[in-house]
mmCIF file with all atom_site columns, C-alpha atoms in Angstrom:
data_model
loop_
_atom_site.group_PDB
_atom_site.id
_atom_site.type_symbol
_atom_site.label_atom_id
_atom_site.label_alt_id
_atom_site.label_comp_id
_atom_site.label_asym_id
_atom_site.label_entity_id
_atom_site.label_seq_id
_atom_site.pdbx_PDB_ins_code
_atom_site.Cartn_x
_atom_site.Cartn_y
_atom_site.Cartn_z
_atom_site.occupancy
_atom_site.B_iso_or_equiv
_atom_site.pdbx_formal_charge
_atom_site.auth_seq_id
_atom_site.auth_comp_id
_atom_site.auth_asym_id
_atom_site.auth_atom_id
_atom_site.pdbx_PDB_model_num
ATOM 1   C CA . ARG O 1 1   ? -17.738 3.230   37.852  1.00 53.00 ? 1   ARG O CA 1
ATOM 2   C CA . LEU O 1 2   ? -14.561 4.158   39.658  1.00 53.00 ? 2   LEU O CA 1
ATOM 3   C CA . ARG O 1 3   ? -15.187 7.855   38.965  1.00 55.00 ? 3   ARG O CA 1
ATOM 4   C CA . GLU O 1 4   ? -18.746 7.546   40.322  1.00 57.00 ? 4   GLU O CA 1
ATOM 5   C CA . LYS O 1 5   ? -17.417 5.888   43.522  1.00 58.00 ? 5   LYS O CA 1
ATOM 6   C CA . LYS O 1 6   ? -14.876 8.703   44.008  1.00 63.00 ? 6   LYS O CA 1
ATOM 7   C CA . GLY O 1 7   ? -17.538 11.346  43.372  1.00 63.00 ? 7   GLY O CA 1
ATOM 8   C CA . VAL O 1 8   ? -16.056 12.505  40.034  1.00 65.00 ? 8   VAL O CA 1
ATOM 9   C CA . THR O 1 9   ? -18.614 13.401  37.391  1.00 66.00 ? 9   THR O CA 1
ATOM 10  C CA . PRO O 1 10  ? -17.551 12.012  33.949  1.00 68.00 ? 10  PRO O CA 1
ATOM 11  C CA . ARG O 1 11  ? -17.377 14.563  31.207  1.00 74.00 ? 11  ARG O CA 1
ATOM 12  C CA . ALA O 1 12  ? -18.410 13.956  27.628  1.00 77.00 ? 12  ALA O CA 1
ATOM 13  C CA . PHE O 1 13  ? -15.615 14.166  25.029  1.00 77.00 ? 13  PHE O CA 1
ATOM 14  C CA . THR O 1 14  ? -16.163 16.419  22.044  1.00 80.00 ? 14  THR O CA 1
ATOM 15  C CA . ALA O 1 15  ? -14.017 15.790  19.038  1.00 78.00 ? 15  ALA O CA 1
ATOM 16  C CA . PRO O 1 16  ? -12.415 18.863  17.482  1.00 81.00 ? 16  PRO O CA 1
ATOM 17  C CA . ALA O 1 17  ? -14.219 20.038  14.373  1.00 85.00 ? 17  ALA O CA 1
ATOM 18  C CA . LEU O 1 18  ? -13.126 22.220  11.481  1.00 87.00 ? 18  LEU O CA 1
ATOM 19  C CA . ASP O 1 19  ? -14.758 25.598  11.246  1.00 86.00 ? 19  ASP O CA 1
ATOM 20  C CA . ALA O 1 20  ? -17.645 25.452  8.722   1.00 90.00 ? 20  ALA O CA 1
ATOM 21  C CA . ASP O 1 21  ? -16.670 28.584  6.878   1.00 91.00 ? 21  ASP O CA 1
ATOM 22  C CA . LEU O 1 22  ? -13.044 27.489  6.621   1.00 91.00 ? 22  LEU O CA 1
ATOM 23  C CA . ALA O 1 23  ? -14.177 24.047  5.318   1.00 91.00 ? 23  ALA O CA 1
ATOM 24  C CA . ALA O 1 24  ? -16.232 25.748  2.586   1.00 93.00 ? 24  ALA O CA 1
ATOM 25  C CA . THR O 1 25  ? -13.343 28.039  1.633   1.00 93.00 ? 25  THR O CA 1
ATOM 26  C CA . LEU O 1 26  ? -10.947 25.102  1.383   1.00 94.00 ? 26  LEU O CA 1
ATOM 27  C CA . ALA O 1 27  ? -13.393 23.151  -0.769  1.00 94.00 ? 27  ALA O CA 1
ATOM 28  C CA . LYS O 1 28  ? -13.826 26.064  -3.158  1.00 94.00 ? 28  LYS O CA 1
ATOM 29  C CA . ALA O 1 29  ? -10.060 26.642  -3.413  1.00 94.00 ? 29  ALA O CA 1
ATOM 30  C CA . ALA O 1 30  ? -9.258  22.948  -3.843  1.00 94.00 ? 30  ALA O CA 1
ATOM 31  C CA . GLU O 1 31  ? -11.841 21.845  -6.400  1.00 94.00 ? 31  GLU O CA 1
ATOM 32  C CA . ALA O 1 32  ? -10.182 23.075  -9.548  1.00 95.00 ? 32  ALA O CA 1
ATOM 33  C CA . PRO O 1 33  ? -6.529  22.101  -8.786  1.00 96.00 ? 33  PRO O CA 1
ATOM 34  C CA . TYR O 1 34  ? -7.506  18.729  -7.274  1.00 96.00 ? 34  TYR O CA 1
ATOM 35  C CA . LYS O 1 35  ? -9.718  17.772  -10.222 1.00 95.00 ? 35  LYS O CA 1
ATOM 36  C CA . ALA O 1 36  ? -6.977  18.848  -12.580 1.00 95.00 ? 36  ALA O CA 1
ATOM 37  C CA . ALA O 1 37  ? -4.514  16.641  -10.696 1.00 95.00 ? 37  ALA O CA 1
ATOM 38  C CA . GLN O 1 38  ? -6.824  13.664  -10.711 1.00 94.00 ? 38  GLN O CA 1
ATOM 39  C CA . ALA O 1 39  ? -6.953  13.873  -14.520 1.00 94.00 ? 39  ALA O CA 1
ATOM 40  C CA . ILE O 1 40  ? -3.220  13.026  -14.696 1.00 95.00 ? 40  ILE O CA 1
ATOM 41  C CA . HIS O 1 41  ? -2.842  9.336   -15.515 1.00 92.00 ? 41  HIS O CA 1
ATOM 42  C CA . VAL O 1 42  ? 0.782   8.856   -14.391 1.00 90.00 ? 42  VAL O CA 1
ATOM 43  C CA . LYS O 1 43  ? 0.787   8.019   -10.677 1.00 89.00 ? 43  LYS O CA 1
ATOM 44  C CA . LEU O 1 44  ? 3.933   9.835   -9.581  1.00 88.00 ? 44  LEU O CA 1
ATOM 45  C CA . ASP O 1 45  ? 3.077   12.940  -11.599 1.00 93.00 ? 45  ASP O CA 1
ATOM 46  C CA . ARG O 1 46  ? -0.415  12.927  -10.122 1.00 95.00 ? 46  ARG O CA 1
ATOM 47  C CA . GLN O 1 47  ? 0.958   12.684  -6.579  1.00 94.00 ? 47  GLN O CA 1
ATOM 48  C CA . ASP O 1 48  ? 3.340   15.555  -7.259  1.00 95.00 ? 48  ASP O CA 1
ATOM 49  C CA . ALA O 1 49  ? 0.385   17.617  -8.589  1.00 96.00 ? 49  ALA O CA 1
ATOM 50  C CA . TYR O 1 50  ? -1.720  16.900  -5.508  1.00 96.00 ? 50  TYR O CA 1
ATOM 51  C CA . ARG O 1 51  ? 1.184   17.788  -3.182  1.00 95.00 ? 51  ARG O CA 1
ATOM 52  C CA . LEU O 1 52  ? 1.863   21.102  -4.939  1.00 96.00 ? 52  LEU O CA 1
ATOM 53  C CA . ALA O 1 53  ? -1.844  21.914  -5.006  1.00 96.00 ? 53  ALA O CA 1
ATOM 54  C CA . THR O 1 54  ? -2.215  21.235  -1.306  1.00 95.00 ? 54  THR O CA 1
ATOM 55  C CA . LYS O 1 55  ? 0.789   23.400  -0.545  1.00 95.00 ? 55  LYS O CA 1
ATOM 56  C CA . ALA O 1 56  ? -0.626  26.269  -2.670  1.00 95.00 ? 56  ALA O CA 1
ATOM 57  C CA . ILE O 1 57  ? -4.050  26.008  -1.081  1.00 95.00 ? 57  ILE O CA 1
ATOM 58  C CA . LEU O 1 58  ? -2.772  26.144  2.445   1.00 93.00 ? 58  LEU O CA 1
ATOM 59  C CA . ALA O 1 59  ? -0.585  29.089  1.556   1.00 91.00 ? 59  ALA O CA 1
ATOM 60  C CA . GLU O 1 60  ? -3.529  30.907  -0.003  1.00 92.00 ? 60  GLU O CA 1
ATOM 61  C CA . VAL O 1 61  ? -6.134  30.205  2.636   1.00 90.00 ? 61  VAL O CA 1
ATOM 62  C CA . GLU O 1 62  ? -5.424  31.554  6.067   1.00 88.00 ? 62  GLU O CA 1
ATOM 63  C CA . VAL O 1 63  ? -5.693  28.536  8.341   1.00 89.00 ? 63  VAL O CA 1
ATOM 64  C CA . PRO O 1 64  ? -5.213  29.007  12.114  1.00 89.00 ? 64  PRO O CA 1
ATOM 65  C CA . ALA O 1 65  ? -2.442  26.882  13.606  1.00 88.00 ? 65  ALA O CA 1
ATOM 66  C CA . ASP O 1 66  ? -4.864  24.945  15.767  1.00 88.00 ? 66  ASP O CA 1
ATOM 67  C CA . GLN O 1 67  ? -6.964  24.064  12.693  1.00 89.00 ? 67  GLN O CA 1
ATOM 68  C CA . MET O 1 68  ? -4.095  23.072  10.371  1.00 91.00 ? 68  MET O CA 1
ATOM 69  C CA . LYS O 1 69  ? -4.239  19.319  11.067  1.00 92.00 ? 69  LYS O CA 1
ATOM 70  C CA . LEU O 1 70  ? -8.043  19.351  10.605  1.00 93.00 ? 70  LEU O CA 1
ATOM 71  C CA . ALA O 1 71  ? -7.696  21.355  7.395   1.00 93.00 ? 71  ALA O CA 1
ATOM 72  C CA . LYS O 1 72  ? -5.238  18.819  5.913   1.00 94.00 ? 72  LYS O CA 1
ATOM 73  C CA . GLY O 1 73  ? -7.647  16.003  6.866   1.00 94.00 ? 73  GLY O CA 1
ATOM 74  C CA . HIS O 1 74  ? -10.510 17.849  5.227   1.00 94.00 ? 74  HIS O CA 1
ATOM 75  C CA . LEU O 1 75  ? -8.524  18.290  1.999   1.00 95.00 ? 75  LEU O CA 1
ATOM 76  C CA . SER O 1 76  ? -7.694  14.608  2.012   1.00 95.00 ? 76  SER O CA 1
ATOM 77  C CA . SER O 1 77  ? -11.414 13.735  2.458   1.00 95.00 ? 77  SER O CA 1
ATOM 78  C CA . LEU O 1 78  ? -12.346 16.071  -0.395  1.00 95.00 ? 78  LEU O CA 1
ATOM 79  C CA . LYS O 1 79  ? -9.796  14.446  -2.654  1.00 96.00 ? 79  LYS O CA 1
ATOM 80  C CA . LYS O 1 80  ? -11.110 10.950  -1.928  1.00 96.00 ? 80  LYS O CA 1
ATOM 81  C CA . GLY O 1 81  ? -14.711 12.116  -2.453  1.00 95.00 ? 81  GLY O CA 1
ATOM 82  C CA . TRP O 1 82  ? -13.910 13.689  -5.823  1.00 96.00 ? 82  TRP O CA 1
ATOM 83  C CA . ILE O 1 83  ? -12.026 10.585  -6.934  1.00 96.00 ? 83  ILE O CA 1
ATOM 84  C CA . ARG O 1 84  ? -14.984 8.316   -5.949  1.00 96.00 ? 84  ARG O CA 1
ATOM 85  C CA . GLU O 1 85  ? -17.359 10.621  -7.796  1.00 96.00 ? 85  GLU O CA 1
ATOM 86  C CA . MET O 1 86  ? -15.204 10.585  -10.912 1.00 95.00 ? 86  MET O CA 1
ATOM 87  C CA . MET O 1 87  ? -14.950 6.763   -10.846 1.00 95.00 ? 87  MET O CA 1
ATOM 88  C CA . ARG O 1 88  ? -18.694 6.403   -10.354 1.00 95.00 ? 88  ARG O CA 1
ATOM 89  C CA . THR O 1 89  ? -19.659 8.745   -13.141 1.00 94.00 ? 89  THR O CA 1
ATOM 90  C CA . THR O 1 90  ? -16.984 7.861   -15.737 1.00 93.00 ? 90  THR O CA 1
ATOM 91  C CA . LYS O 1 91  ? -16.736 4.131   -14.850 1.00 93.00 ? 91  LYS O CA 1
ATOM 92  C CA . GLY O 1 92  ? -12.935 4.463   -15.051 1.00 93.00 ? 92  GLY O CA 1
ATOM 93  C CA . ARG O 1 93  ? -9.859  4.565   -12.867 1.00 93.00 ? 93  ARG O CA 1
ATOM 94  C CA . LEU O 1 94  ? -7.386  7.348   -12.231 1.00 93.00 ? 94  LEU O CA 1
ATOM 95  C CA . ASP O 1 95  ? -4.871  5.877   -14.681 1.00 91.00 ? 95  ASP O CA 1
ATOM 96  C CA . GLY O 1 96  ? -7.370  5.834   -17.531 1.00 91.00 ? 96  GLY O CA 1
ATOM 97  C CA . ARG O 1 97  ? -8.325  2.118   -17.310 1.00 93.00 ? 97  ARG O CA 1
ATOM 98  C CA . ASP O 1 98  ? -11.851 0.898   -17.037 1.00 93.00 ? 98  ASP O CA 1
ATOM 99  C CA . PHE O 1 99  ? -12.862 -1.527  -14.273 1.00 93.00 ? 99  PHE O CA 1
ATOM 100 C CA . THR O 1 100 ? -12.192 -4.631  -16.381 1.00 93.00 ? 100 THR O CA 1
ATOM 101 C CA . THR O 1 101 ? -8.767  -3.796  -17.769 1.00 92.00 ? 101 THR O CA 1
ATOM 102 C CA . VAL O 1 102 ? -5.682  -4.964  -15.911 1.00 90.00 ? 102 VAL O CA 1
ATOM 103 C CA . ARG O 1 103 ? -2.398  -3.132  -15.900 1.00 90.00 ? 103 ARG O CA 1
ATOM 104 C CA . PRO O 1 104 ? 0.102   -4.010  -18.662 1.00 90.00 ? 104 PRO O CA 1
ATOM 105 C CA . ILE O 1 105 ? 2.005   -7.151  -17.651 1.00 94.00 ? 105 ILE O CA 1
ATOM 106 C CA . THR O 1 106 ? 5.407   -8.217  -18.856 1.00 96.00 ? 106 THR O CA 1
ATOM 107 C CA . CYS O 1 107 ? 7.633   -11.156 -17.760 1.00 95.00 ? 107 CYS O CA 1
ATOM 108 C CA . ASP O 1 108 ? 11.365  -11.531 -18.476 1.00 96.00 ? 108 ASP O CA 1
ATOM 109 C CA . THR O 1 109 ? 13.398  -14.646 -17.543 1.00 95.00 ? 109 THR O CA 1
ATOM 110 C CA . ALA O 1 110 ? 17.094  -15.433 -17.022 1.00 94.00 ? 110 ALA O CA 1
ATOM 111 C CA . ILE O 1 111 ? 17.986  -11.886 -16.040 1.00 94.00 ? 111 ILE O CA 1
ATOM 112 C CA . LEU O 1 112 ? 20.579  -12.877 -13.368 1.00 94.00 ? 112 LEU O CA 1
ATOM 113 C CA . PRO O 1 113 ? 23.612  -14.943 -14.567 1.00 90.00 ? 113 PRO O CA 1
ATOM 114 C CA . ARG O 1 114 ? 24.710  -16.569 -11.275 1.00 91.00 ? 114 ARG O CA 1
ATOM 115 C CA . VAL O 1 115 ? 21.528  -18.295 -10.051 1.00 92.00 ? 115 VAL O CA 1
ATOM 116 C CA . HIS O 1 116 ? 19.699  -21.396 -11.276 1.00 94.00 ? 116 HIS O CA 1
ATOM 117 C CA . GLY O 1 117 ? 16.763  -19.347 -12.396 1.00 94.00 ? 117 GLY O CA 1
ATOM 118 C CA . SER O 1 118 ? 15.567  -15.791 -12.342 1.00 96.00 ? 118 SER O CA 1
ATOM 119 C CA . SER O 1 119 ? 12.723  -13.661 -13.638 1.00 95.00 ? 119 SER O CA 1
ATOM 120 C CA . MET O 1 120 ? 11.328  -10.153 -13.494 1.00 95.00 ? 120 MET O CA 1
ATOM 121 C CA . PHE O 1 121 ? 7.601   -9.575  -13.369 1.00 93.00 ? 121 PHE O CA 1
ATOM 122 C CA . THR O 1 122 ? 6.222   -6.149  -14.145 1.00 94.00 ? 122 THR O CA 1
ATOM 123 C CA . ARG O 1 123 ? 2.585   -5.061  -13.780 1.00 90.00 ? 123 ARG O CA 1
ATOM 124 C CA . GLY O 1 124 ? 2.060   -1.371  -14.227 1.00 84.00 ? 124 GLY O CA 1
ATOM 125 C CA . GLU O 1 125 ? 4.558   0.396   -11.900 1.00 81.00 ? 125 GLU O CA 1
ATOM 126 C CA . THR O 1 126 ? 5.057   -2.711  -9.707  1.00 85.00 ? 126 THR O CA 1
ATOM 127 C CA . GLN O 1 127 ? 8.181   -4.847  -10.266 1.00 88.00 ? 127 GLN O CA 1
ATOM 128 C CA . VAL O 1 128 ? 9.272   -8.101  -8.714  1.00 89.00 ? 128 VAL O CA 1
ATOM 129 C CA . ILE O 1 129 ? 12.560  -9.961  -9.151  1.00 91.00 ? 129 ILE O CA 1
ATOM 130 C CA . ALA O 1 130 ? 12.513  -13.654 -8.295  1.00 91.00 ? 130 ALA O CA 1
ATOM 131 C CA . ALA O 1 131 ? 15.631  -15.814 -7.965  1.00 92.00 ? 131 ALA O CA 1
ATOM 132 C CA . VAL O 1 132 ? 15.643  -19.612 -7.663  1.00 91.00 ? 132 VAL O CA 1
ATOM 133 C CA . THR O 1 133 ? 18.286  -21.850 -6.170  1.00 90.00 ? 133 THR O CA 1
ATOM 134 C CA . LEU O 1 134 ? 18.089  -25.662 -6.372  1.00 90.00 ? 134 LEU O CA 1
ATOM 135 C CA . GLY O 1 135 ? 19.427  -28.055 -3.842  1.00 88.00 ? 135 GLY O CA 1
ATOM 136 C CA . THR O 1 136 ? 19.395  -31.709 -2.718  1.00 87.00 ? 136 THR O CA 1
ATOM 137 C CA . SER O 1 137 ? 17.065  -33.249 -0.204  1.00 85.00 ? 137 SER O CA 1
ATOM 138 C CA . SER O 1 138 ? 19.591  -32.526 2.504   1.00 88.00 ? 138 SER O CA 1
ATOM 139 C CA . ASP O 1 139 ? 18.845  -28.843 1.974   1.00 89.00 ? 139 ASP O CA 1
ATOM 140 C CA . GLU O 1 140 ? 15.166  -29.208 2.954   1.00 89.00 ? 140 GLU O CA 1
ATOM 141 C CA . GLN O 1 141 ? 13.957  -27.011 5.764   1.00 88.00 ? 141 GLN O CA 1
ATOM 142 C CA . ARG O 1 142 ? 13.482  -28.999 8.992   1.00 90.00 ? 142 ARG O CA 1
ATOM 143 C CA . ILE O 1 143 ? 10.445  -27.911 10.989  1.00 89.00 ? 143 ILE O CA 1
ATOM 144 C CA . ASP O 1 144 ? 10.112  -28.884 14.641  1.00 90.00 ? 144 ASP O CA 1
ATOM 145 C CA . SER O 1 145 ? 6.476   -28.480 15.698  1.00 86.00 ? 145 SER O CA 1
ATOM 146 C CA . LEU O 1 146 ? 4.128   -29.850 18.351  1.00 90.00 ? 146 LEU O CA 1
ATOM 147 C CA . LEU O 1 147 ? 2.835   -32.313 15.732  1.00 87.00 ? 147 LEU O CA 1
ATOM 148 C CA . GLY O 1 148 ? 6.309   -33.751 15.148  1.00 88.00 ? 148 GLY O CA 1
ATOM 149 C CA . ASP O 1 149 ? 9.270   -33.134 12.903  1.00 90.00 ? 149 ASP O CA 1
ATOM 150 C CA . THR O 1 150 ? 8.538   -32.403 9.292   1.00 89.00 ? 150 THR O CA 1
ATOM 151 C CA . THR O 1 151 ? 10.485  -31.051 6.290   1.00 89.00 ? 151 THR O CA 1
ATOM 152 C CA . ARG O 1 152 ? 9.626   -28.519 3.686   1.00 86.00 ? 152 ARG O CA 1
ATOM 153 C CA . LYS O 1 153 ? 11.287  -28.874 0.306   1.00 87.00 ? 153 LYS O CA 1
ATOM 154 C CA . VAL O 1 154 ? 10.355  -25.330 -0.930  1.00 87.00 ? 154 VAL O CA 1
ATOM 155 C CA . MET O 1 155 ? 11.455  -22.258 0.937   1.00 85.00 ? 155 MET O CA 1
ATOM 156 C CA . LEU O 1 156 ? 10.234  -18.867 -0.258  1.00 85.00 ? 156 LEU O CA 1
ATOM 157 C CA . HIS O 1 157 ? 11.865  -15.716 1.135   1.00 84.00 ? 157 HIS O CA 1
ATOM 158 C CA . TYR O 1 158 ? 9.893   -12.528 0.452   1.00 84.00 ? 158 TYR O CA 1
ATOM 159 C CA . ASN O 1 159 ? 11.882  -9.312  0.868   1.00 83.00 ? 159 ASN O CA 1
ATOM 160 C CA . PHE O 1 160 ? 10.136  -5.939  0.737   1.00 83.00 ? 160 PHE O CA 1
ATOM 161 C CA . PRO O 1 161 ? 12.651  -3.337  1.989   1.00 84.00 ? 161 PRO O CA 1
ATOM 162 C CA . PRO O 1 162 ? 11.250  0.194   2.640   1.00 85.00 ? 162 PRO O CA 1
ATOM 163 C CA . TYR O 1 163 ? 13.490  1.861   0.040   1.00 85.00 ? 163 TYR O CA 1
ATOM 164 C CA . SER O 1 164 ? 11.870  -0.230  -2.660  1.00 82.00 ? 164 SER O CA 1
ATOM 165 C CA . VAL O 1 165 ? 8.761   1.960   -2.412  1.00 79.00 ? 165 VAL O CA 1
ATOM 166 C CA . GLY O 1 166 ? 10.462  5.199   -1.520  1.00 81.00 ? 166 GLY O CA 1
ATOM 167 C CA . GLU O 1 167 ? 9.942   4.938   2.222   1.00 83.00 ? 167 GLU O CA 1
ATOM 168 C CA . ALA O 1 168 ? 12.444  5.810   4.984   1.00 87.00 ? 168 ALA O CA 1
ATOM 169 C CA . ARG O 1 169 ? 12.061  3.221   7.761   1.00 85.00 ? 169 ARG O CA 1
ATOM 170 C CA . PHE O 1 170 ? 14.302  1.023   9.822   1.00 87.00 ? 170 PHE O CA 1
ATOM 171 C CA . LEU O 1 171 ? 15.496  -2.207  8.216   1.00 86.00 ? 171 LEU O CA 1
ATOM 172 C CA . ARG O 1 172 ? 14.021  -4.853  10.472  1.00 84.00 ? 172 ARG O CA 1
ATOM 173 C CA . GLY O 1 173 ? 12.703  -8.364  10.227  1.00 83.00 ? 173 GLY O CA 1
ATOM 174 C CA . PRO O 1 174 ? 9.810   -9.320  7.970   1.00 83.00 ? 174 PRO O CA 1
ATOM 175 C CA . SER O 1 175 ? 6.509   -7.662  8.748   1.00 84.00 ? 175 SER O CA 1
ATOM 176 C CA . ARG O 1 176 ? 3.090   -9.325  8.829   1.00 88.00 ? 176 ARG O CA 1
ATOM 177 C CA . ARG O 1 177 ? 2.615   -7.977  5.273   1.00 85.00 ? 177 ARG O CA 1
ATOM 178 C CA . ASP O 1 178 ? 5.822   -9.550  4.062   1.00 85.00 ? 178 ASP O CA 1
ATOM 179 C CA . ILE O 1 179 ? 4.958   -12.888 5.639   1.00 88.00 ? 179 ILE O CA 1
ATOM 180 C CA . GLY O 1 180 ? 1.460   -12.838 4.231   1.00 90.00 ? 180 GLY O CA 1
ATOM 181 C CA . HIS O 1 181 ? 2.655   -12.011 0.723   1.00 87.00 ? 181 HIS O CA 1
ATOM 182 C CA . GLY O 1 182 ? 5.243   -14.803 0.940   1.00 86.00 ? 182 GLY O CA 1
ATOM 183 C CA . SER O 1 183 ? 2.578   -17.271 1.959   1.00 89.00 ? 183 SER O CA 1
ATOM 184 C CA . LEU O 1 184 ? 0.339   -16.205 -0.902  1.00 91.00 ? 184 LEU O CA 1
ATOM 185 C CA . ALA O 1 185 ? 3.193   -16.639 -3.384  1.00 87.00 ? 185 ALA O CA 1
ATOM 186 C CA . LEU O 1 186 ? 4.064   -20.089 -2.016  1.00 88.00 ? 186 LEU O CA 1
ATOM 187 C CA . THR O 1 187 ? 0.387   -21.110 -2.245  1.00 91.00 ? 187 THR O CA 1
ATOM 188 C CA . GLY O 1 188 ? 0.380   -20.012 -5.849  1.00 90.00 ? 188 GLY O CA 1
ATOM 189 C CA . ILE O 1 189 ? 3.373   -22.055 -6.960  1.00 88.00 ? 189 ILE O CA 1
ATOM 190 C CA . THR O 1 190 ? 2.698   -25.175 -4.931  1.00 89.00 ? 190 THR O CA 1
ATOM 191 C CA . PRO O 1 191 ? 0.308   -26.788 -7.478  1.00 91.00 ? 191 PRO O CA 1
ATOM 192 C CA . ILE O 1 192 ? 2.884   -26.649 -10.271 1.00 90.00 ? 192 ILE O CA 1
ATOM 193 C CA . LEU O 1 193 ? 5.799   -28.112 -8.317  1.00 88.00 ? 193 LEU O CA 1
ATOM 194 C CA . PRO O 1 194 ? 6.944   -31.489 -9.645  1.00 86.00 ? 194 PRO O CA 1
ATOM 195 C CA . ALA O 1 195 ? 6.360   -34.624 -7.552  1.00 85.00 ? 195 ALA O CA 1
ATOM 196 C CA . HIS O 1 196 ? 9.302   -35.974 -5.512  1.00 80.00 ? 196 HIS O CA 1
ATOM 197 C CA . ASP O 1 197 ? 9.605   -39.044 -7.655  1.00 84.00 ? 197 ASP O CA 1
ATOM 198 C CA . ASP O 1 198 ? 9.777   -36.960 -10.838 1.00 84.00 ? 198 ASP O CA 1
ATOM 199 C CA . PHE O 1 199 ? 12.368  -34.475 -9.576  1.00 78.00 ? 199 PHE O CA 1
#
């Protein structure tokens, strides 16, 4: 409206598009190495294979500088499409499991000597270490809210530093993801906590 008042004619925005011939060339060059990479069951090895394949494809196919970002996005879309097609036709996942099989799960307890309780939970390539410290009622968390003062006898601190997943980020306060995961974990253990009179 402001542009119309000032006499400026609004122009339609056209999103940049990858050249059709280049897209076809990339698809032809990527199909064999990408499908070979998706057959690797080990996650990190598969990621390395995809990375090397992408580097080799972009070195082989002449991609103009102004099309490089679009070409990488196109390769990523091709990869996702072939993975979905494989899962639909084979009814299986990239790591070789079917849709009803969970990752191998192991649990070890008492792994840390200086805390009241500790455990390590492993599911596939995901690991979690949990440590427990017991205290008296004077250690309860005091919560000052609009509804009045309350206390919480269980405090759960969820720590997910970037280096734990191979990322390079600033070490800052907990993210929304961290807080959400901590809330889920607290919700999960609340039903099995002993009553105040029992403990």
